[in-house]
Amino acid sequence: LINVGPSPDGTINPIMVDRLLEMGKWLSVNSEGVYSTRSWANCSEEDETIMYTRSVGLEGGDVLYVFLTKWKNEITLSCPEPTASTRVRMLGVKE
């Protein structure tokens, strides 16, 4: 899927090593929204740079993760509808 493999002499191209290290850094911050989650397709955003995953949180409540494939200073999500108990936080940022 990421198409990285060793050359015939067993080495990995340094460019690919850098990419793998960057992917590892990203996963160290965002793994909570990747592992043990499922795609959440209950919402169809017009903006194709917005994707959702969903898991059941430790306290039994649903957790919805929003991923942006392109950084934006401001976004507007068409769903879900927030409730009084809705909390929003950014992974990797201390509360």
mmCIF file of C-alpha atoms in Angstrom:
data_model
loop_
_atom_site.group_PDB
_atom_site.id
_atom_site.type_symbol
_atom_site.label_atom_id
_atom_site.label_comp_id
_atom_site.label_asym_id
_atom_site.label_seq_id
_atom_site.Cartn_x
_atom_site.Cartn_y
_atom_site.Cartn_z
ATOM 1 C CA LEU A 1 0.000 0.000 0.000
ATOM 2 C CA ILE A 2 2.861 2.384 0.635
ATOM 3 C CA ASN A 3 5.079 0.653 -1.936
ATOM 4 C CA VAL A 4 8.318 0.727 0.051
ATOM 5 C CA GLY A 5 10.664 -2.197 -0.167
ATOM 6 C CA PRO A 6 14.357 -2.899 -0.105
ATOM 7 C CA SER A 7 16.551 -2.712 -3.168
ATOM 8 C CA PRO A 8 18.308 -5.906 -4.349
ATOM 9 C CA ASP A 9 21.197 -5.211 -1.942
ATOM 10 C CA GLY A 10 18.799 -4.963 1.019
ATOM 11 C CA THR A 11 18.943 -1.195 1.534
ATOM 12 C CA ILE A 12 15.987 1.164 1.587
ATOM 13 C CA ASN A 13 16.185 4.386 -0.379
ATOM 14 C CA PRO A 14 16.883 7.314 2.024
ATOM 15 C CA ILE A 15 13.929 9.251 0.596
ATOM 16 C CA MET A 16 11.639 6.356 1.537
ATOM 17 C CA VAL A 17 13.228 6.160 5.003
ATOM 18 C CA ASP A 18 12.401 9.852 5.518
ATOM 19 C CA ARG A 19 8.812 9.280 4.389
ATOM 20 C CA LEU A 20 8.406 6.303 6.720
ATOM 21 C CA LEU A 21 9.786 8.319 9.652
ATOM 22 C CA GLU A 22 7.357 11.173 8.897
ATOM 23 C CA MET A 23 4.492 8.682 8.687
ATOM 24 C CA GLY A 24 5.541 7.314 12.076
ATOM 25 C CA LYS A 25 5.497 10.825 13.579
ATOM 26 C CA TRP A 26 2.022 11.441 12.159
ATOM 27 C CA LEU A 27 0.749 8.110 13.521
ATOM 28 C CA SER A 28 2.206 8.807 16.967
ATOM 29 C CA VAL A 29 -0.172 11.786 17.160
ATOM 30 C CA ASN A 30 -3.170 10.483 15.203
ATOM 31 C CA SER A 31 -3.201 6.714 15.854
ATOM 32 C CA GLU A 32 -6.208 7.079 18.167
ATOM 33 C CA GLY A 33 -8.311 8.083 15.158
ATOM 34 C CA VAL A 34 -6.852 5.384 12.891
ATOM 35 C CA TYR A 35 -6.565 2.113 14.810
ATOM 36 C CA SER A 36 -9.732 0.330 15.987
ATOM 37 C CA THR A 37 -11.909 2.745 14.034
ATOM 38 C CA ARG A 38 -14.200 2.405 11.060
ATOM 39 C CA SER A 39 -14.942 4.778 8.254
ATOM 40 C CA TRP A 40 -17.934 6.952 9.094
ATOM 41 C CA ALA A 41 -19.927 7.590 5.941
ATOM 42 C CA ASN A 42 -23.082 9.044 7.509
ATOM 43 C CA CYS A 43 -22.091 12.428 6.182
ATOM 44 C CA SER A 44 -21.198 13.402 2.656
ATOM 45 C CA GLU A 45 -18.965 16.453 2.646
ATOM 46 C CA GLU A 46 -18.645 18.397 -0.570
ATOM 47 C CA ASP A 47 -15.050 19.047 0.424
ATOM 48 C CA GLU A 48 -13.091 15.904 -0.486
ATOM 49 C CA THR A 49 -10.262 16.881 1.886
ATOM 50 C CA ILE A 50 -12.467 16.034 4.901
ATOM 51 C CA MET A 51 -12.777 12.416 6.064
ATOM 52 C CA TYR A 52 -14.318 10.810 9.133
ATOM 53 C CA THR A 53 -13.618 7.742 11.261
ATOM 54 C CA ARG A 54 -15.594 6.501 14.276
ATOM 55 C CA SER A 55 -14.923 4.401 17.347
ATOM 56 C CA VAL A 56 -16.583 3.677 20.651
ATOM 57 C CA GLY A 57 -14.780 5.630 23.359
ATOM 58 C CA LEU A 58 -13.438 4.247 26.619
ATOM 59 C CA GLU A 59 -16.400 5.661 28.511
ATOM 60 C CA GLY A 60 -18.848 3.958 26.145
ATOM 61 C CA GLY A 61 -19.646 7.045 24.063
ATOM 62 C CA ASP A 62 -19.071 7.304 20.364
ATOM 63 C CA VAL A 63 -15.965 9.161 19.249
ATOM 64 C CA LEU A 64 -15.933 10.760 15.815
ATOM 65 C CA TYR A 65 -12.612 11.768 14.273
ATOM 66 C CA VAL A 66 -12.306 14.291 11.466
ATOM 67 C CA PHE A 67 -9.238 14.210 9.249
ATOM 68 C CA LEU A 68 -8.240 17.028 6.937
ATOM 69 C CA THR A 69 -5.921 16.051 4.116
ATOM 70 C CA LYS A 70 -5.151 19.723 3.540
ATOM 71 C CA TRP A 71 -4.560 22.214 6.365
ATOM 72 C CA LYS A 72 -7.147 24.980 6.643
ATOM 73 C CA ASN A 73 -7.301 27.758 9.192
ATOM 74 C CA GLU A 74 -11.067 27.427 9.341
ATOM 75 C CA ILE A 75 -13.477 24.661 8.404
ATOM 76 C CA THR A 76 -17.223 24.230 8.477
ATOM 77 C CA LEU A 77 -18.534 20.708 8.817
ATOM 78 C CA SER A 78 -21.954 19.907 7.411
ATOM 79 C CA CYS A 79 -22.470 17.213 10.056
ATOM 80 C CA PRO A 80 -22.823 15.851 12.654
ATOM 81 C CA GLU A 81 -25.131 18.075 14.618
ATOM 82 C CA PRO A 82 -23.461 18.959 17.927
ATOM 83 C CA THR A 83 -25.322 18.446 21.183
ATOM 84 C CA ALA A 84 -24.858 20.002 24.607
ATOM 85 C CA SER A 85 -22.421 17.203 25.496
ATOM 86 C CA THR A 86 -20.339 17.505 22.309
ATOM 87 C CA ARG A 87 -16.653 18.102 22.928
ATOM 88 C CA VAL A 88 -14.095 19.037 20.294
ATOM 89 C CA ARG A 89 -10.351 18.695 20.619
ATOM 90 C CA MET A 90 -7.386 18.472 18.314
ATOM 91 C CA LEU A 91 -5.204 15.380 18.627
ATOM 92 C CA GLY A 92 -1.650 16.197 19.636
ATOM 93 C CA VAL A 93 -2.597 19.425 21.411
ATOM 94 C CA LYS A 94 -2.548 19.401 25.196
ATOM 95 C CA GLU A 95 -5.833 20.433 26.761
#
